[in-house]
Coordinates of C-alpha atoms in Angstrom, one line a residue:
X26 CA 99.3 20.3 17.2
X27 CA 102.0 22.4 19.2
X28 CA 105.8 22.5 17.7
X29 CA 108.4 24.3 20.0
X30 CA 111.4 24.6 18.3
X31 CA 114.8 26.4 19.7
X32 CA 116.2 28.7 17.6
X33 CA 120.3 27.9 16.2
X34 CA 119.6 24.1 16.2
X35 CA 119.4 23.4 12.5
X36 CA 118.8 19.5 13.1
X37 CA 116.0 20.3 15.3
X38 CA 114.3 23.1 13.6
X39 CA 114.1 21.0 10.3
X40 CA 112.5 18.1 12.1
X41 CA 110.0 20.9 13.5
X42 CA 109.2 21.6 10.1
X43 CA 108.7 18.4 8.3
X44 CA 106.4 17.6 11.3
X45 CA 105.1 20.7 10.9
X46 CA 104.3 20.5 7.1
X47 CA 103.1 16.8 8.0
X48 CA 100.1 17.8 9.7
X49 CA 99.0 20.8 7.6
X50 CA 98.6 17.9 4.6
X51 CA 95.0 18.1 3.8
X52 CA 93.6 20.7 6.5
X53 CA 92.2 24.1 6.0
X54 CA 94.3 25.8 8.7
X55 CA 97.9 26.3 7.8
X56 CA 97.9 28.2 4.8
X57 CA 98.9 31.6 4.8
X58 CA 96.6 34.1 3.9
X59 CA 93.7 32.1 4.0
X60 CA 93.4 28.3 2.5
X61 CA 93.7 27.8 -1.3
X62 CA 92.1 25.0 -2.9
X63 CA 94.2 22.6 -5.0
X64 CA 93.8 22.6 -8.6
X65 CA 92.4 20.8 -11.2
X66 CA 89.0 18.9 -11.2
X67 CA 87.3 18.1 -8.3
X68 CA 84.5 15.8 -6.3
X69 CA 82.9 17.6 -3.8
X70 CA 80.9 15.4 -1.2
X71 CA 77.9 16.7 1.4
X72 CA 77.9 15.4 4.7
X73 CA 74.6 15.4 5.8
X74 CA 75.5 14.5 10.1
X75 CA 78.9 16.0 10.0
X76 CA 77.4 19.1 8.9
X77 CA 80.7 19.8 6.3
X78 CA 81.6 19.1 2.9
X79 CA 84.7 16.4 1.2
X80 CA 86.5 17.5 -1.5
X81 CA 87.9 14.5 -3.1
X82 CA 91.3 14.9 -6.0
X83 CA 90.4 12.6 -8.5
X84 CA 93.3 12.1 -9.9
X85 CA 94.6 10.6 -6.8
X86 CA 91.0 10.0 -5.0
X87 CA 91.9 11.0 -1.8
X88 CA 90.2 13.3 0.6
X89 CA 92.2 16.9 0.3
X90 CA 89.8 19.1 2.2
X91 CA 86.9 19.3 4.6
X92 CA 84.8 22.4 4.8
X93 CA 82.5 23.1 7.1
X94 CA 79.1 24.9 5.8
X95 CA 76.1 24.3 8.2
X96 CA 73.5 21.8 9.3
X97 CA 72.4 19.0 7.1
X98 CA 74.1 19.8 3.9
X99 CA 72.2 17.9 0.9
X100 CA 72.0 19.1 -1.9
X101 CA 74.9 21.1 -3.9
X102 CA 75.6 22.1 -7.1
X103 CA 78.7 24.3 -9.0
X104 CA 77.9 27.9 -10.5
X105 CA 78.2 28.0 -14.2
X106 CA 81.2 29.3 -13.9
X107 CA 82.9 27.2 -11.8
X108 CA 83.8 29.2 -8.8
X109 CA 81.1 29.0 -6.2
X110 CA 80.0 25.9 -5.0
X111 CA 76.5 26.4 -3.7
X112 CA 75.3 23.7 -1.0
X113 CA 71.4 23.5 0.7
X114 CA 71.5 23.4 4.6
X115 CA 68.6 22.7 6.8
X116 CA 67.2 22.9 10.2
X117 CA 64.7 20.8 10.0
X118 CA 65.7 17.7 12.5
X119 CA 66.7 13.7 10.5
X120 CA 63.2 11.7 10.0
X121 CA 64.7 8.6 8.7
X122 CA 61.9 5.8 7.7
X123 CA 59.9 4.3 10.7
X124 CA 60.4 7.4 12.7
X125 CA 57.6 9.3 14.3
X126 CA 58.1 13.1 13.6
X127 CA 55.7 14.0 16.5
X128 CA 58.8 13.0 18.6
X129 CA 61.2 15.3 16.9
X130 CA 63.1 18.2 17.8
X131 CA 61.5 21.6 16.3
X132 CA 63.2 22.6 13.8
X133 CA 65.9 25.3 14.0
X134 CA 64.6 27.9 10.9
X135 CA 67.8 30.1 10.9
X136 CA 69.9 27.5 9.8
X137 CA 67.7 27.0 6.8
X138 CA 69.5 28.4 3.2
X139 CA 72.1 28.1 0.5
X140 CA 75.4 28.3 1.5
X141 CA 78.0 29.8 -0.5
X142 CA 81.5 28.4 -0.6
X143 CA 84.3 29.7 -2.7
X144 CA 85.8 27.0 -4.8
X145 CA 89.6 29.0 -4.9
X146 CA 89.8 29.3 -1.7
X147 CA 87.3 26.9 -0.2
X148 CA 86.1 29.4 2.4
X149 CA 82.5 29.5 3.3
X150 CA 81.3 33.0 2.1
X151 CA 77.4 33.7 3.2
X152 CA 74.6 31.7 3.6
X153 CA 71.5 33.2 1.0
X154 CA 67.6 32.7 2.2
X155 CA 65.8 29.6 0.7
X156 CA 62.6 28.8 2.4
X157 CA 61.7 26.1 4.9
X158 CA 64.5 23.1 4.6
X159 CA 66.2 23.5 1.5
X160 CA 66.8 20.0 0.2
X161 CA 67.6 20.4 -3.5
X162 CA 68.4 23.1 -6.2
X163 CA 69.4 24.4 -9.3
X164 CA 70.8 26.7 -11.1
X165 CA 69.7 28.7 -14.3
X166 CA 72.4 28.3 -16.7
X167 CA 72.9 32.4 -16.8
X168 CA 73.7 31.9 -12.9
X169 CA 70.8 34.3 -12.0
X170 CA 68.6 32.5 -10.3
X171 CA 68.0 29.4 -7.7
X172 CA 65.1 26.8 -7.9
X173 CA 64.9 25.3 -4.6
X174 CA 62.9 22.1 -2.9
X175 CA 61.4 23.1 0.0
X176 CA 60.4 19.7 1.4
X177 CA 58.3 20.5 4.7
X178 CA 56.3 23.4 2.9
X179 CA 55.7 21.5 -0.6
X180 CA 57.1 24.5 -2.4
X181 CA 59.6 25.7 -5.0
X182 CA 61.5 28.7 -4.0
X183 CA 63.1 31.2 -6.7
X184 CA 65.9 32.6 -5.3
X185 CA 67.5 35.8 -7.1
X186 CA 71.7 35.5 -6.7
X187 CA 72.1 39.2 -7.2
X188 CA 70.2 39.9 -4.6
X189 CA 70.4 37.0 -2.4
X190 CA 66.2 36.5 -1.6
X191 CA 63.7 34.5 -2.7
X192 CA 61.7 36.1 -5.2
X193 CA 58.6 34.2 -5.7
X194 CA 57.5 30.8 -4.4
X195 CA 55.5 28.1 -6.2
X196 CA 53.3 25.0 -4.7
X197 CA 54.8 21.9 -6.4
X198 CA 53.0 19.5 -4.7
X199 CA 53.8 17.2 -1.0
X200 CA 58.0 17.0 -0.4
X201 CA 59.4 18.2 -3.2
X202 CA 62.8 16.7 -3.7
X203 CA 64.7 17.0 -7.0
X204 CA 65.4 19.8 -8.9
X205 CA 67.0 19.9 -12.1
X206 CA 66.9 22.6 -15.1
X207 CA 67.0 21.8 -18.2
X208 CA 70.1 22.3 -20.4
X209 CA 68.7 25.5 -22.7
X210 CA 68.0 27.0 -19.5
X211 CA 64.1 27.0 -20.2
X212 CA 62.0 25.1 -17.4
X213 CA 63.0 23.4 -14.5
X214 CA 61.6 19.8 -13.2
X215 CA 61.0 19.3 -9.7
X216 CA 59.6 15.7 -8.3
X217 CA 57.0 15.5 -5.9
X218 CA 57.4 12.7 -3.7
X219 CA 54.2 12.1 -2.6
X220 CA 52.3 13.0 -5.6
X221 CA 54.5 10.7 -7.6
X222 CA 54.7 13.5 -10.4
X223 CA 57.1 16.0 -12.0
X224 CA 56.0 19.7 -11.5
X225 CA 57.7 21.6 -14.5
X226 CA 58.5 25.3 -14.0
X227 CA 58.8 27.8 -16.7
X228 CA 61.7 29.5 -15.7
X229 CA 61.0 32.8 -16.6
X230 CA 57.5 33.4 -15.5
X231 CA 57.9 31.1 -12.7
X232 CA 54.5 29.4 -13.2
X233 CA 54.1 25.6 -12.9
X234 CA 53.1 25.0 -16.7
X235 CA 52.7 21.3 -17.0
X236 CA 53.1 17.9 -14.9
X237 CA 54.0 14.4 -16.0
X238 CA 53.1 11.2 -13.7
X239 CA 55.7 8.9 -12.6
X240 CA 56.5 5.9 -10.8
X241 CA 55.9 5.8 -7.3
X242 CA 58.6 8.5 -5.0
X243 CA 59.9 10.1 -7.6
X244 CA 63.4 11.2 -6.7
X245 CA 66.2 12.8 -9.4
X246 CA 66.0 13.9 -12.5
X247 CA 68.7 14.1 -15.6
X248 CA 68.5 15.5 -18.9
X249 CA 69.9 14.4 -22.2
X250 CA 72.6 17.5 -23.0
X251 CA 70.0 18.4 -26.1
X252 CA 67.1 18.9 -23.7
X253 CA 64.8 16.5 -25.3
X254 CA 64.5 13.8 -22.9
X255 CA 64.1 13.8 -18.8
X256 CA 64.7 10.7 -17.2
X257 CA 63.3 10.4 -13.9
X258 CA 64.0 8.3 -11.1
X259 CA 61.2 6.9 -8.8
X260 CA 62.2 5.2 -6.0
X261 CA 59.3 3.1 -4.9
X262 CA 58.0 2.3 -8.2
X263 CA 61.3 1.0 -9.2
X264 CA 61.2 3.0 -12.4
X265 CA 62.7 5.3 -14.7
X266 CA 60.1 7.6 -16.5
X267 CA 61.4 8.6 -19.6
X268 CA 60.2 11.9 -20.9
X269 CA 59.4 14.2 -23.6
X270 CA 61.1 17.5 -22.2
X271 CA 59.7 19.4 -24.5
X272 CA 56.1 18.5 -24.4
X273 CA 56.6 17.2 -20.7
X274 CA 54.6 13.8 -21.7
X275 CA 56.0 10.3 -20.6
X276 CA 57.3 8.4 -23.8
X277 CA 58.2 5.6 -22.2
X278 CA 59.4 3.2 -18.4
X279 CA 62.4 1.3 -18.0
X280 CA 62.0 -1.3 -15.1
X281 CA 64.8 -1.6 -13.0
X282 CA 65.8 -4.6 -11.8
X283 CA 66.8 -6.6 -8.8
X284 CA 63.4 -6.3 -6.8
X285 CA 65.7 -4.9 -4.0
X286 CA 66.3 -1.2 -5.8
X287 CA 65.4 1.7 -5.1
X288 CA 66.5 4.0 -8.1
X289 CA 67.5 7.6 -6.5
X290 CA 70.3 9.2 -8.2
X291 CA 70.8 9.9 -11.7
X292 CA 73.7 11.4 -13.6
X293 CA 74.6 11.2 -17.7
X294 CA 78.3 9.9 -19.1
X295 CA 80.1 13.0 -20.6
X296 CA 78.6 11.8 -23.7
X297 CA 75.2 11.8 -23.3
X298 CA 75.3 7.9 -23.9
X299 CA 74.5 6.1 -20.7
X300 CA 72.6 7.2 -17.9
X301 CA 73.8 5.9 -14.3
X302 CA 71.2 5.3 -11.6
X303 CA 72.1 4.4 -8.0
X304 CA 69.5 2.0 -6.5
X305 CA 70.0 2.8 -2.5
X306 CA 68.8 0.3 0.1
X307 CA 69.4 -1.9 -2.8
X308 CA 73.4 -1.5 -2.9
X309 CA 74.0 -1.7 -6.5
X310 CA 74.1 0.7 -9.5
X311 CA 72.1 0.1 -13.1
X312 CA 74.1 1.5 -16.1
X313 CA 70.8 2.3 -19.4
X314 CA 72.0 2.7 -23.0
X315 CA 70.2 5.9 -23.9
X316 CA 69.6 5.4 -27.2
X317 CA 67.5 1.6 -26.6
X318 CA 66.0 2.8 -23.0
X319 CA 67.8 -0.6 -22.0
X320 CA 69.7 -1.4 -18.6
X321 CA 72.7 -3.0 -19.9
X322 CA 74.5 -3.7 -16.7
X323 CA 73.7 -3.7 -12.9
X324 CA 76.6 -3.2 -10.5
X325 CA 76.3 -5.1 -7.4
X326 CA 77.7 -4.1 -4.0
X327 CA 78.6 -0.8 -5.2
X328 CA 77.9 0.6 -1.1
X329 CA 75.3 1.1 1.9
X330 CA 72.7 2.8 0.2
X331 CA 74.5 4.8 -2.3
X332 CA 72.2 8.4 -3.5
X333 CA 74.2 10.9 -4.8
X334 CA 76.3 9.8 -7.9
X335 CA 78.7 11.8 -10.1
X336 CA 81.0 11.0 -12.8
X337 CA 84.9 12.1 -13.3
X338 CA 85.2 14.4 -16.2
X339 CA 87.2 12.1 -18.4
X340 CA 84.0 9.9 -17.8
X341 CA 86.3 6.8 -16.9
X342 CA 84.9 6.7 -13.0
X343 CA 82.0 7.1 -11.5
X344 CA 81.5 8.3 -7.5
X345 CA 78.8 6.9 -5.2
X346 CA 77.8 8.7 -1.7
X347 CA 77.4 5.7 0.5
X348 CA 75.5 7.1 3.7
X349 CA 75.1 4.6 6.1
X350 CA 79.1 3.7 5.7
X351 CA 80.4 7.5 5.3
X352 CA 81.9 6.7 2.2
X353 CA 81.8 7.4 -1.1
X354 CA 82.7 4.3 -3.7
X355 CA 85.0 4.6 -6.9
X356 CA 83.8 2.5 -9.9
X357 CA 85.0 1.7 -13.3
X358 CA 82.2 3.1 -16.1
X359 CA 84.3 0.6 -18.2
X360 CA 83.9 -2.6 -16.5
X361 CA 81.6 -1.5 -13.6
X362 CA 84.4 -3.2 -11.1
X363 CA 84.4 -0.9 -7.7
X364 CA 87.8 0.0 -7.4
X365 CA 87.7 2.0 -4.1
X366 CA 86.1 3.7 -1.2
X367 CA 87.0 6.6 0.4
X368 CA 86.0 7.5 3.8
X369 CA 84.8 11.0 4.0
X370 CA 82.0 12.8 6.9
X371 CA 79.3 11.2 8.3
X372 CA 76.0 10.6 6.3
X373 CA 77.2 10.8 2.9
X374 CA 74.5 12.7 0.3
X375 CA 74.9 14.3 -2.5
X376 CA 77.9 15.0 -5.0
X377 CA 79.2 17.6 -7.2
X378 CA 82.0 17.1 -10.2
X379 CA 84.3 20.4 -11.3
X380 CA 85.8 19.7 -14.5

């Protein structure tokens, strides 16, 4: 947008800047010395086609930002501290189901890593290395190292922050997707989609030191805050393994119901109490009492296949990335009721919650 205003006409050159002002709201590009995020807790959002990330205020949920941080951002998770928000791009071309990969584009390696965005001035900083098609991650709770899904090469990547290289990589089994470390910082799970199993990393010698079957597509994983149970979702089997974290042996599987689910994302209350699992092609959202192992409500018509899934710090909403409809849906954790949806990029993904 391009203001001329003349200089000694007071009524003019305030209408200049109102419209002027009026069209910075929300972009990255009229703040002086560089963009600075707004404060306060925050939903960040990948777009996988739009190649950028939302940043949602959830006190007023509302888009505030768009960032831009390379090709098909998925994955994306905050540093320990806060201030980086790290985000796994890829080269490697869409194959969404039905599609034959022998007609796809090659993929484009140097846009493979982990990008780096700073959260107080949401600035894209440097992209580290990751391997072949960085899907998901995580982080060790010291904030010294990266575990990363590397779906084309079935591997695990350790990637050392100081340094900004990948250290060591580990086979895991076919398309490795989720990646989450336990809370005390000790192993790290990673699901093998094809093998329908967890691999389980020991974090400091790197070595795969146990696995534990699942259901069929095994997709997220969360962890009680204690670290003694995994929960893992499996989106074919319709399943939620629940696990032993210690010992890394299945204690028990929770159906999930309507036959049209396809569990995928998983993420815990603030409390530990309830465990939330988006269901995908299946539109709808089951809400299991961790202390029974018992869904104790389904949500229906919570979006167009809804993966990623994060909940506001307070623990009063919960946030669905909706991909086919490029939004992302706002649900009571009370009552369940949907209460909003927020358009944001194109392709929806994953999601990330500063508190």
């Amino acid at each position: 947008m391009r203001l001329t205003c003349l200089r000694g006409r007071a009524p003019l050159a305030l209408t200049c800047l109102l419209l002027l002002v009026a069209s910075c709201r929300g972009s990255l590009s009229c703040a002086s010395g560089g963009a600075q995020a707004p404060t306060g807790p925050r939903v960040y959002v990948s777009n996988e086609e739009s190649n950028d990330i939302s940043v949602i205020d959830p006190s007023t949920d509302q888009v505030v930002a768009t960032v831009f941080v390379g090709k098909r951002p998925r994955g994306l998770r905050l540093s320990p501290d806060g201030k980086t928000l790290y985000v796994a791009v890829s080269g490697s071309p869409r194959a969404p189901p039905g599609v034959d990969e022998s007609t796809l584009p090659p993929p484009d390696r140097s846009a493979d890593g982990i990008a780096l965005v700073d959260v107080a001035t949401l600035e894209l900083v440097k992209t580290l290395e990751s391997g072949n098609d960085p899907e998901t991650f995580d982080i060790t709770p010291d904030g010294k190292h990266l575990f990363v899904s590397n779906e084309d090469a079935a591997l695990a990547s350790v990637v050392e922050l100081a340094s900004g290289r990948v250290t060591r990589t580990v086979p895991v089994g076919r398309e490795p997707e989720g990646v989450t470390t336990r809370p005390d910082g000790r192993a790290v799970y990673v699901t093998s989609e094809q093998d329908s199993q967890v691999f389980v990393l020991d974090t400091s010698s790197h070595e795969v030191v146990a696995r534990i079957p699942t259901g069929d597509r095994p997709r997220s994983v969360a962890f009680t805050p204690d670290s003694t149970r995994a929960y893992i979702a499996a989106e074919f089997g319709r399943t939620i393994t629940v696990a032993d974290a210690r010992e890394h042996r299945v204690l028990t599987t929770i159906p999930i119901e309507p036959a049209s689910a396809r569990p995928m994302g998983t993420a815990l209350s603030p409390d530990g109490r309830t465990l939330y699992v988006t269901h995908g092609r299946g539109k709808s959202l089951s809400f299991i009492d961790i202390a029974s192992n018992q869904v104790v409500r389904t949500v229906e018509d919570v979006g167009t296949r809804p993966w990623g899934i994060g909940v506001s710090p307070d623990g009063r909403k919960l946030y669905t990335a909706n991909g086919p409809s490029n939004d992302v849906a706002v649900i009571d954790a009370q009552s369940g009721a949907v209460l909003k949806r927020i358009r944001v990029g194109t392709l929806p993904w994953g999601i990330a919650v500063a508190r």
